[in-house]
PDB file of C-alpha atoms in Angstrom:
ATOM      1  CA  MET A   1       0.000   0.000   0.000  1.00  0.00           C
ATOM      2  CA  LYS A   2       1.445   3.355  -1.080  1.00  0.00           C
ATOM      3  CA  LEU A   3       1.424   6.020   1.610  1.00  0.00           C
ATOM      4  CA  ARG A   4       0.664   9.650   0.826  1.00  0.00           C
ATOM      5  CA  ALA A   5       1.401  12.729   2.918  1.00  0.00           C
ATOM      6  CA  PHE A   6       0.010  16.254   3.001  1.00  0.00           C
ATOM      7  CA  ALA A   7      -0.982  18.990   5.459  1.00  0.00           C
ATOM      8  CA  PRO A   8      -4.559  20.298   5.265  1.00  0.00           C
ATOM      9  CA  GLY A   9      -5.913  23.176   7.316  1.00  0.00           C
ATOM     10  CA  ILE A  10      -4.752  26.600   8.427  1.00  0.00           C
ATOM     11  CA  TYR A  11      -1.001  27.127   8.640  1.00  0.00           C
ATOM     12  CA  PRO A  12       0.504  29.572  11.166  1.00  0.00           C
ATOM     13  CA  ARG A  13       1.145  33.045   9.810  1.00  0.00           C
ATOM     14  CA  SER A  14       4.671  34.405   9.766  1.00  0.00           C
ATOM     15  CA  GLU A  15       5.628  37.251  12.078  1.00  0.00           C
ATOM     16  CA  GLY A  16       5.896  39.475   9.010  1.00  0.00           C
ATOM     17  CA  LEU A  17       2.351  38.719   7.885  1.00  0.00           C
ATOM     18  CA  VAL A  18       0.936  39.141  11.386  1.00  0.00           C
ATOM     19  CA  GLN A  19       2.639  42.534  11.696  1.00  0.00           C
ATOM     20  CA  ALA A  20       1.478  43.595   8.237  1.00  0.00           C
ATOM     21  CA  THR A  21      -2.174  42.830   9.006  1.00  0.00           C
ATOM     22  CA  ARG A  22      -1.920  44.662  12.333  1.00  0.00           C
ATOM     23  CA  ASP A  23      -0.389  47.667  10.605  1.00  0.00           C
ATOM     24  CA  LEU A  24      -3.206  47.631   8.049  1.00  0.00           C
ATOM     25  CA  ASP A  25      -5.826  47.666  10.818  1.00  0.00           C
ATOM     26  CA  ARG A  26      -4.070  50.702  12.341  1.00  0.00           C
ATOM     27  CA  GLY A  27      -3.652  52.559   9.067  1.00  0.00           C
ATOM     28  CA  ARG A  28       0.144  52.200   8.978  1.00  0.00           C
ATOM     29  CA  THR A  29       0.409  50.232   5.747  1.00  0.00           C
ATOM     30  CA  THR A  30      -1.515  49.547   2.555  1.00  0.00           C
ATOM     31  CA  GLU A  31      -3.599  46.643   1.316  1.00  0.00           C
ATOM     32  CA  SER A  32      -1.124  46.114  -1.538  1.00  0.00           C
ATOM     33  CA  ALA A  33       1.746  45.750   0.947  1.00  0.00           C
ATOM     34  CA  VAL A  34      -0.204  43.129   2.891  1.00  0.00           C
ATOM     35  CA  ALA A  35      -1.044  41.302  -0.344  1.00  0.00           C
ATOM     36  CA  GLU A  36       2.650  41.282  -1.270  1.00  0.00           C
ATOM     37  CA  GLN A  37       3.583  39.777   2.109  1.00  0.00           C
ATOM     38  CA  LEU A  38       0.790  37.215   1.795  1.00  0.00           C
ATOM     39  CA  GLU A  39       1.995  36.176  -1.663  1.00  0.00           C
ATOM     40  CA  SER A  40       5.577  35.845  -0.409  1.00  0.00           C
ATOM     41  CA  ASP A  41       4.508  33.640   2.509  1.00  0.00           C
ATOM     42  CA  PHE A  42       2.329  31.543   0.208  1.00  0.00           C
ATOM     43  CA  ARG A  43       5.168  30.896  -2.237  1.00  0.00           C
ATOM     44  CA  GLU A  44       7.540  29.988   0.593  1.00  0.00           C
ATOM     45  CA  LEU A  45       4.997  27.528   2.040  1.00  0.00           C
ATOM     46  CA  VAL A  46       4.466  25.867  -1.345  1.00  0.00           C
ATOM     47  CA  SER A  47       8.230  25.581  -1.805  1.00  0.00           C
ATOM     48  CA  VAL A  48       8.605  23.871   1.578  1.00  0.00           C
ATOM     49  CA  GLN A  49       5.886  21.367   0.685  1.00  0.00           C
ATOM     50  CA  GLU A  50       7.568  20.641  -2.653  1.00  0.00           C
ATOM     51  CA  GLN A  51      10.945  20.100  -0.976  1.00  0.00           C
ATOM     52  CA  ALA A  52       9.322  17.750   1.552  1.00  0.00           C
ATOM     53  CA  GLY A  53       7.875  15.654  -1.270  1.00  0.00           C
ATOM     54  CA  LEU A  54       4.255  16.022  -0.196  1.00  0.00           C
ATOM     55  CA  ASP A  55       1.724  14.506  -2.568  1.00  0.00           C
ATOM     56  CA  LEU A  56      -0.803  17.351  -2.417  1.00  0.00           C
ATOM     57  CA  PHE A  57      -0.138  21.044  -1.841  1.00  0.00           C
ATOM     58  CA  SER A  58      -2.055  23.366   0.466  1.00  0.00           C
ATOM     59  CA  ASP A  59      -2.124  27.162   0.298  1.00  0.00           C
ATOM     60  CA  GLY A  60      -2.048  27.185   4.104  1.00  0.00           C
ATOM     61  CA  MET A  61      -5.263  29.250   4.190  1.00  0.00           C
ATOM     62  CA  LEU A  62      -3.064  32.189   5.133  1.00  0.00           C
ATOM     63  CA  GLY A  63      -5.870  34.646   4.451  1.00  0.00           C
ATOM     64  CA  TRP A  64      -8.340  32.795   6.685  1.00  0.00           C
ATOM     65  CA  GLN A  65      -8.722  34.210  10.192  1.00  0.00           C
ATOM     66  CA  ASP A  66     -10.466  31.016  11.302  1.00  0.00           C
ATOM     67  CA  LEU A  67     -12.314  28.085   9.778  1.00  0.00           C
ATOM     68  CA  PHE A  68     -15.692  29.820   9.452  1.00  0.00           C
ATOM     69  CA  ARG A  69     -15.276  33.578   9.003  1.00  0.00           C
ATOM     70  CA  PRO A  70     -14.446  33.850   5.269  1.00  0.00           C
ATOM     71  CA  LEU A  71     -17.434  31.734   4.282  1.00  0.00           C
ATOM     72  CA  ALA A  72     -19.759  33.524   6.696  1.00  0.00           C
ATOM     73  CA  GLU A  73     -18.678  36.896   5.311  1.00  0.00           C
ATOM     74  CA  ALA A  74     -19.199  35.658   1.733  1.00  0.00           C
ATOM     75  CA  ALA A  75     -22.727  34.408   2.449  1.00  0.00           C
ATOM     76  CA  GLU A  76     -26.046  36.154   2.768  1.00  0.00           C
ATOM     77  CA  GLY A  77     -27.862  35.515   6.028  1.00  0.00           C
ATOM     78  CA  LEU A  78     -24.660  34.874   7.981  1.00  0.00           C
ATOM     79  CA  ASP A  79     -22.148  36.978   9.873  1.00  0.00           C
ATOM     80  CA  ALA A  80     -19.148  36.190  12.064  1.00  0.00           C
ATOM     81  CA  ARG A  81     -18.905  38.224  15.260  1.00  0.00           C
ATOM     82  CA  PRO A  82     -18.623  36.862  18.834  1.00  0.00           C
ATOM     83  CA  LEU A  83     -15.184  35.554  19.783  1.00  0.00           C
ATOM     84  CA  THR A  84     -15.480  31.938  20.963  1.00  0.00           C
ATOM     85  CA  ARG A  85     -12.744  29.683  22.322  1.00  0.00           C
ATOM     86  CA  PHE A  86     -11.883  26.845  19.973  1.00  0.00           C
ATOM     87  CA  LEU A  87     -12.216  23.634  21.985  1.00  0.00           C
ATOM     88  CA  ASP A  88      -9.570  23.592  24.727  1.00  0.00           C
ATOM     89  CA  THR A  89      -6.922  25.523  22.780  1.00  0.00           C
ATOM     90  CA  ASN A  90      -5.670  29.056  23.350  1.00  0.00           C
ATOM     91  CA  THR A  91      -7.174  30.216  20.063  1.00  0.00           C
ATOM     92  CA  PHE A  92     -10.547  31.691  19.173  1.00  0.00           C
ATOM     93  CA  TYR A  93     -12.933  31.819  16.233  1.00  0.00           C
ATOM     94  CA  ARG A  94     -15.773  34.182  15.495  1.00  0.00           C
ATOM     95  CA  ALA A  95     -19.043  32.341  16.027  1.00  0.00           C
ATOM     96  CA  VAL A  96     -21.506  32.513  13.160  1.00  0.00           C
ATOM     97  CA  LEU A  97     -24.640  34.635  13.589  1.00  0.00           C
ATOM     98  CA  VAL A  98     -27.706  33.767  11.506  1.00  0.00           C
ATOM     99  CA  ASP A  99     -30.031  36.554  10.389  1.00  0.00           C
ATOM    100  CA  GLY A 100     -31.662  34.970   7.350  1.00  0.00           C
ATOM    101  CA  GLU A 101     -31.593  32.062   4.937  1.00  0.00           C
ATOM    102  CA  PRO A 102     -27.922  31.239   4.273  1.00  0.00           C
ATOM    103  CA  HIS A 103     -26.738  31.530   0.691  1.00  0.00           C
ATOM    104  CA  LEU A 104     -23.200  31.815  -0.663  1.00  0.00           C
ATOM    105  CA  ARG A 105     -23.095  34.915  -2.865  1.00  0.00           C
ATOM    106  CA  ALA A 106     -19.954  33.883  -4.780  1.00  0.00           C
ATOM    107  CA  PRO A 107     -17.411  31.116  -4.127  1.00  0.00           C
ATOM    108  CA  LEU A 108     -14.069  32.012  -2.594  1.00  0.00           C
ATOM    109  CA  PRO A 109     -11.355  31.957  -5.287  1.00  0.00           C
ATOM    110  CA  PRO A 110      -9.062  28.951  -5.671  1.00  0.00           C
ATOM    111  CA  PRO A 111      -5.358  29.279  -4.846  1.00  0.00           C
ATOM    112  CA  ASP A 112      -2.707  29.471  -7.543  1.00  0.00           C
ATOM    113  CA  LEU A 113      -1.686  25.827  -7.316  1.00  0.00           C
ATOM    114  CA  PRO A 114      -1.293  23.108  -9.967  1.00  0.00           C
ATOM    115  CA  ALA A 115      -4.569  21.497 -11.007  1.00  0.00           C
ATOM    116  CA  GLY A 116      -4.808  17.966  -9.689  1.00  0.00           C
ATOM    117  CA  ARG A 117      -2.192  18.585  -6.996  1.00  0.00           C
ATOM    118  CA  TRP A 118      -3.863  21.052  -4.673  1.00  0.00           C
ATOM    119  CA  LEU A 119      -5.653  20.349  -1.459  1.00  0.00           C
ATOM    120  CA  GLY A 120      -8.553  22.409  -0.113  1.00  0.00           C
ATOM    121  CA  THR A 121      -9.913  22.616   3.420  1.00  0.00           C
ATOM    122  CA  LEU A 122     -13.416  23.692   4.450  1.00  0.00           C
ATOM    123  CA  PRO A 123     -15.463  23.317   7.629  1.00  0.00           C
ATOM    124  CA  SER A 124     -17.748  20.317   7.612  1.00  0.00           C
ATOM    125  CA  PRO A 125     -21.470  21.145   7.409  1.00  0.00           C
ATOM    126  CA  TYR A 126     -21.983  19.833  10.931  1.00  0.00           C
ATOM    127  CA  ALA A 127     -19.113  21.949  12.302  1.00  0.00           C
ATOM    128  CA  PHE A 128     -20.469  25.032  10.553  1.00  0.00           C
ATOM    129  CA  ALA A 129     -23.896  24.471  12.085  1.00  0.00           C
ATOM    130  CA  ARG A 130     -22.302  24.027  15.514  1.00  0.00           C
ATOM    131  CA  ALA A 131     -20.384  27.284  15.060  1.00  0.00           C
ATOM    132  CA  ALA A 132     -23.781  28.918  14.474  1.00  0.00           C
ATOM    133  CA  ASP A 133     -25.070  27.390  17.721  1.00  0.00           C
ATOM    134  CA  GLY A 134     -27.567  25.255  15.798  1.00  0.00           C
ATOM    135  CA  ARG A 135     -29.487  28.268  14.440  1.00  0.00           C
ATOM    136  CA  VAL A 136     -29.073  26.845  10.942  1.00  0.00           C
ATOM    137  CA  SER A 137     -29.158  23.163  10.074  1.00  0.00           C
ATOM    138  CA  ALA A 138     -26.116  21.274   8.843  1.00  0.00           C
ATOM    139  CA  GLN A 139     -28.093  20.234   5.768  1.00  0.00           C
ATOM    140  CA  ALA A 140     -28.937  23.850   4.912  1.00  0.00           C
ATOM    141  CA  VAL A 141     -25.287  24.887   5.269  1.00  0.00           C
ATOM    142  CA  ALA A 142     -24.250  21.971   3.054  1.00  0.00           C
ATOM    143  CA  ALA A 143     -26.794  22.671   0.327  1.00  0.00           C
ATOM    144  CA  ASP A 144     -26.750  26.481   0.288  1.00  0.00           C
ATOM    145  CA  VAL A 145     -23.191  27.429   1.273  1.00  0.00           C
ATOM    146  CA  LEU A 146     -20.658  24.609   1.016  1.00  0.00           C
ATOM    147  CA  ALA A 147     -22.000  22.894  -2.123  1.00  0.00           C
ATOM    148  CA  LYS A 148     -21.386  25.954  -4.293  1.00  0.00           C
ATOM    149  CA  GLN A 149     -17.866  26.360  -2.877  1.00  0.00           C
ATOM    150  CA  ILE A 150     -17.016  22.699  -3.448  1.00  0.00           C
ATOM    151  CA  GLU A 151     -18.297  22.800  -7.021  1.00  0.00           C
ATOM    152  CA  ALA A 152     -16.166  25.859  -7.798  1.00  0.00           C
ATOM    153  CA  TRP A 153     -13.011  24.347  -6.347  1.00  0.00           C
ATOM    154  CA  GLY A 154     -13.664  21.072  -8.123  1.00  0.00           C
ATOM    155  CA  GLU A 155     -13.941  22.872 -11.455  1.00  0.00           C
ATOM    156  CA  ALA A 156     -10.642  24.645 -10.669  1.00  0.00           C
ATOM    157  CA  GLY A 157      -8.803  21.321 -10.347  1.00  0.00           C
ATOM    158  CA  CYS A 158      -8.900  20.618  -6.617  1.00  0.00           C
ATOM    159  CA  ALA A 159      -7.717  17.046  -5.978  1.00  0.00           C
ATOM    160  CA  LEU A 160      -9.197  16.623  -2.500  1.00  0.00           C
ATOM    161  CA  ILE A 161     -11.268  18.699  -0.090  1.00  0.00           C
ATOM    162  CA  VAL A 162     -10.817  17.967   3.596  1.00  0.00           C
ATOM    163  CA  LEU A 163     -13.867  18.854   5.673  1.00  0.00           C
ATOM    164  CA  SER A 164     -12.598  19.787   9.116  1.00  0.00           C
ATOM    165  CA  GLU A 165     -14.803  18.436  11.921  1.00  0.00           C
ATOM    166  CA  PRO A 166     -13.678  19.387  15.442  1.00  0.00           C
ATOM    167  CA  PHE A 167     -16.967  18.777  17.290  1.00  0.00           C
ATOM    168  CA  LEU A 168     -18.439  15.449  16.222  1.00  0.00           C
ATOM    169  CA  ALA A 169     -15.942  13.167  17.955  1.00  0.00           C
ATOM    170  CA  ARG A 170     -16.496  14.977  21.241  1.00  0.00           C
ATOM    171  CA  GLU A 171     -20.258  15.154  21.257  1.00  0.00           C
ATOM    172  CA  GLY A 172     -22.682  15.121  18.411  1.00  0.00           C
ATOM    173  CA  ASP A 173     -25.067  13.296  16.146  1.00  0.00           C
ATOM    174  CA  ALA A 174     -23.327  11.192  13.500  1.00  0.00           C
ATOM    175  CA  GLY A 175     -26.615  10.636  11.677  1.00  0.00           C
ATOM    176  CA  GLU A 176     -27.168  14.377  11.292  1.00  0.00           C
ATOM    177  CA  ALA A 177     -23.582  14.877  10.139  1.00  0.00           C
ATOM    178  CA  ILE A 178     -23.882  12.146   7.501  1.00  0.00           C
ATOM    179  CA  ARG A 179     -27.227  13.420   6.214  1.00  0.00           C
ATOM    180  CA  ALA A 180     -25.605  16.810   5.683  1.00  0.00           C
ATOM    181  CA  LEU A 181     -22.699  15.234   3.796  1.00  0.00           C
ATOM    182  CA  GLU A 182     -25.224  13.709   1.409  1.00  0.00           C
ATOM    183  CA  GLU A 183     -26.177  17.251   0.321  1.00  0.00           C
ATOM    184  CA  LEU A 184     -22.685  17.904  -1.040  1.00  0.00           C
ATOM    185  CA  PRO A 185     -21.679  17.428  -4.698  1.00  0.00           C
ATOM    186  CA  ASP A 186     -19.515  14.475  -5.684  1.00  0.00           C
ATOM    187  CA  GLY A 187     -17.421  16.197  -8.346  1.00  0.00           C
ATOM    188  CA  VAL A 188     -14.341  16.317  -6.106  1.00  0.00           C
ATOM    189  CA  PRO A 189     -13.241  13.694  -3.529  1.00  0.00           C
ATOM    190  CA  LEU A 190     -14.206  14.599   0.043  1.00  0.00           C
ATOM    191  CA  ALA A 191     -12.579  13.606   3.332  1.00  0.00           C
ATOM    192  CA  LEU A 192     -13.928  14.226   6.832  1.00  0.00           C
ATOM    193  CA  GLN A 193     -11.188  14.952   9.356  1.00  0.00           C
ATOM    194  CA  LEU A 194     -12.176  14.331  12.977  1.00  0.00           C
ATOM    195  CA  VAL A 195      -9.951  16.891  14.661  1.00  0.00           C
ATOM    196  CA  PHE A 196      -8.711  16.527  18.244  1.00  0.00           C
ATOM    197  CA  GLY A 197     -10.999  13.696  19.335  1.00  0.00           C
ATOM    198  CA  ASP A 198     -11.361   9.944  19.682  1.00  0.00           C
ATOM    199  CA  ALA A 199     -12.886   8.686  16.436  1.00  0.00           C
ATOM    200  CA  SER A 200     -13.470   5.125  17.680  1.00  0.00           C
ATOM    201  CA  SER A 201     -17.246   5.324  18.035  1.00  0.00           C
ATOM    202  CA  LEU A 202     -17.798   6.994  14.657  1.00  0.00           C
ATOM    203  CA  LEU A 203     -15.816   4.868  12.230  1.00  0.00           C
ATOM    204  CA  ASP A 204     -18.466   2.225  11.596  1.00  0.00           C
ATOM    205  CA  GLU A 205     -21.135   4.832  10.825  1.00  0.00           C
ATOM    206  CA  LEU A 206     -18.806   6.824   8.569  1.00  0.00           C
ATOM    207  CA  ALA A 207     -17.937   3.719   6.555  1.00  0.00           C
ATOM    208  CA  ASP A 208     -21.058   4.271   4.430  1.00  0.00           C
ATOM    209  CA  ALA A 209     -20.852   8.075   4.249  1.00  0.00           C
ATOM    210  CA  PRO A 210     -20.235   9.782   0.871  1.00  0.00           C
ATOM    211  CA  LEU A 211     -16.527  10.227   1.575  1.00  0.00           C
ATOM    212  CA  VAL A 212     -13.302   8.826   0.180  1.00  0.00           C
ATOM    213  CA  ALA A 213     -11.419   9.241   3.451  1.00  0.00           C
ATOM    214  CA  VAL A 214     -11.803   9.744   7.190  1.00  0.00           C
ATOM    215  CA  GLY A 215      -9.233  11.670   9.224  1.00  0.00           C
ATOM    216  CA  VAL A 216      -8.330  10.165  12.597  1.00  0.00           C
ATOM    217  CA  ASP A 217      -6.385  11.781  15.452  1.00  0.00           C
ATOM    218  CA  PHE A 218      -4.119   8.931  16.529  1.00  0.00           C
ATOM    219  CA  TYR A 219      -2.996  10.819  19.631  1.00  0.00           C
ATOM    220  CA  LEU A 220      -6.518  10.244  20.982  1.00  0.00           C
ATOM    221  CA  THR A 221      -7.638   7.181  18.981  1.00  0.00           C
ATOM    222  CA  PRO A 222      -5.988   3.735  19.286  1.00  0.00           C
ATOM    223  CA  ALA A 223      -4.818   2.136  16.046  1.00  0.00           C
ATOM    224  CA  ASP A 224      -6.870  -0.998  16.682  1.00  0.00           C
ATOM    225  CA  ALA A 225     -10.036   1.137  16.595  1.00  0.00           C
ATOM    226  CA  ILE A 226      -9.757   1.054  12.790  1.00  0.00           C
ATOM    227  CA  PRO A 227     -11.921  -1.873  11.626  1.00  0.00           C
ATOM    228  CA  GLU A 228     -10.095  -4.414   9.496  1.00  0.00           C
ATOM    229  CA  ASP A 229     -10.535  -3.893   5.750  1.00  0.00           C
ATOM    230  CA  TYR A 230     -11.996  -0.443   6.351  1.00  0.00           C
ATOM    231  CA  PRO A 231     -13.544   0.779   3.066  1.00  0.00           C
ATOM    232  CA  LYS A 232     -12.286   4.365   3.380  1.00  0.00           C
ATOM    233  CA  GLU A 233      -8.809   5.821   3.176  1.00  0.00           C
ATOM    234  CA  ILE A 234      -7.498   6.859   6.590  1.00  0.00           C
ATOM    235  CA  LEU A 235      -5.988  10.319   6.978  1.00  0.00           C
ATOM    236  CA  ALA A 236      -3.715   9.296   9.809  1.00  0.00           C
ATOM    237  CA  GLY A 237      -3.139  12.162  12.222  1.00  0.00           C
ATOM    238  CA  VAL A 238       0.417  11.272  13.252  1.00  0.00           C
ATOM    239  CA  VAL A 239       1.795  14.799  13.713  1.00  0.00           C
ATOM    240  CA  ASP A 240       0.445  16.419  16.870  1.00  0.00           C
ATOM    241  CA  SER A 241      -0.435  20.002  15.999  1.00  0.00           C
ATOM    242  CA  ARG A 242      -1.124  20.827  19.644  1.00  0.00           C
ATOM    243  CA  SER A 243       2.505  20.263  20.646  1.00  0.00           C
ATOM    244  CA  SER A 244       5.734  21.899  19.491  1.00  0.00           C
ATOM    245  CA  ALA A 245       7.715  18.711  20.151  1.00  0.00           C
ATOM    246  CA  LEU A 246       9.083  17.176  16.950  1.00  0.00           C
ATOM    247  CA  GLU A 247       7.864  13.693  16.117  1.00  0.00           C
ATOM    248  CA  ASP A 248      10.318  10.850  15.559  1.00  0.00           C
ATOM    249  CA  ALA A 249      10.252   9.798  11.903  1.00  0.00           C
ATOM    250  CA  PRO A 250      11.145   6.104  12.504  1.00  0.00           C
ATOM    251  CA  GLU A 251       8.396   5.902  15.121  1.00  0.00           C
ATOM    252  CA  ILE A 252       5.876   7.298  12.660  1.00  0.00           C
ATOM    253  CA  ALA A 253       7.056   4.752  10.086  1.00  0.00           C
ATOM    254  CA  ARG A 254       6.546   1.913  12.565  1.00  0.00           C
ATOM    255  CA  PHE A 255       3.068   3.188  13.364  1.00  0.00           C
ATOM    256  CA  ALA A 256       2.217   3.383   9.654  1.00  0.00           C
ATOM    257  CA  GLU A 257       3.273  -0.249   9.248  1.00  0.00           C
ATOM    258  CA  GLN A 258       1.027  -1.192  12.162  1.00  0.00           C
ATOM    259  CA  LEU A 259      -1.851   0.707  10.590  1.00  0.00           C
ATOM    260  CA  GLN A 260      -1.309  -0.978   7.230  1.00  0.00           C
ATOM    261  CA  GLN A 261      -2.016  -4.308   8.899  1.00  0.00           C
ATOM    262  CA  ARG A 262      -5.605  -3.120   9.441  1.00  0.00           C
ATOM    263  CA  ASN A 263      -5.835  -2.924   5.617  1.00  0.00           C
ATOM    264  CA  PRO A 264      -7.879   0.256   5.092  1.00  0.00           C
ATOM    265  CA  ALA A 265      -8.574   1.437   1.548  1.00  0.00           C
ATOM    266  CA  GLY A 266      -5.558   3.738   1.791  1.00  0.00           C
ATOM    267  CA  ILE A 267      -3.401   5.715   4.215  1.00  0.00           C
ATOM    268  CA  SER A 268      -2.261   9.321   4.109  1.00  0.00           C
ATOM    269  CA  LEU A 269      -0.068  10.809   6.830  1.00  0.00           C
ATOM    270  CA  VAL A 270      -1.306  14.209   8.044  1.00  0.00           C
ATOM    271  CA  PRO A 271      -1.274  16.401  11.164  1.00  0.00           C
ATOM    272  CA  ASN A 272      -4.102  15.703  13.612  1.00  0.00           C
ATOM    273  CA  GLY A 273      -5.382  19.261  13.196  1.00  0.00           C
ATOM    274  CA  ASP A 274      -4.490  22.664  11.795  1.00  0.00           C
ATOM    275  CA  LEU A 275      -0.795  23.478  12.196  1.00  0.00           C
ATOM    276  CA  GLN A 276      -1.756  26.987  13.350  1.00  0.00           C
ATOM    277  CA  PHE A 277      -2.178  25.514  16.847  1.00  0.00           C
ATOM    278  CA  VAL A 278       1.509  24.660  17.166  1.00  0.00           C
TER     279      VAL A 278
END
């Protein structure tokens, strides 16, 4: 079984980009200067991924403040305002306020990455609904916001879209989450990444979901929780994005061999969550 490797999610911003955005907020620089810094950071991140031999390339979502805000700001009926702690981390996101029927006005543009080699990340429908405190259903978010975005990225050559799901493995309704996934288009492969949680109780139900892969945090999920001959690819979260300690490459290789014995449909090595938390 051939292993793949890539890094979905939001990447940490450089000190230069953080300072540039702060200066813009305070009127000390221009939007063009920030865009130039953003482009420089993006190109450096792509270069690092190329040098590392990753199979798919991410843009690092360097222009995303959090997982929900850009989509909420691009949609009618939604807004992103109250700061809310993200799980048990020291980071925050702006919770989504609902003031009408949600509808994506225009899809967010794709990154300048090679068609067939780029990796996109979006919030899962269930996570988006949770960020809105349940004031909009996961199915409505899927059909009226995420579907249009996924279609646009698929047409632009996206190879895989990872749907980040930080809430379901902690507490949630797998049936509701799967019903929402069924509202999404199938023009681009979709993966559901269960961020920072034990995926053990969800894997059987997700085996029949309209997904090509399921992301598992193996710092909180035992390897033997993966059913033998699992029909989905496993995005194996083997890099702990909540710790700055470097992982041991031979240890990861041994774990991958152990995971291969479970014989899932495929294995890709990924962080267990967004690298911005490091």
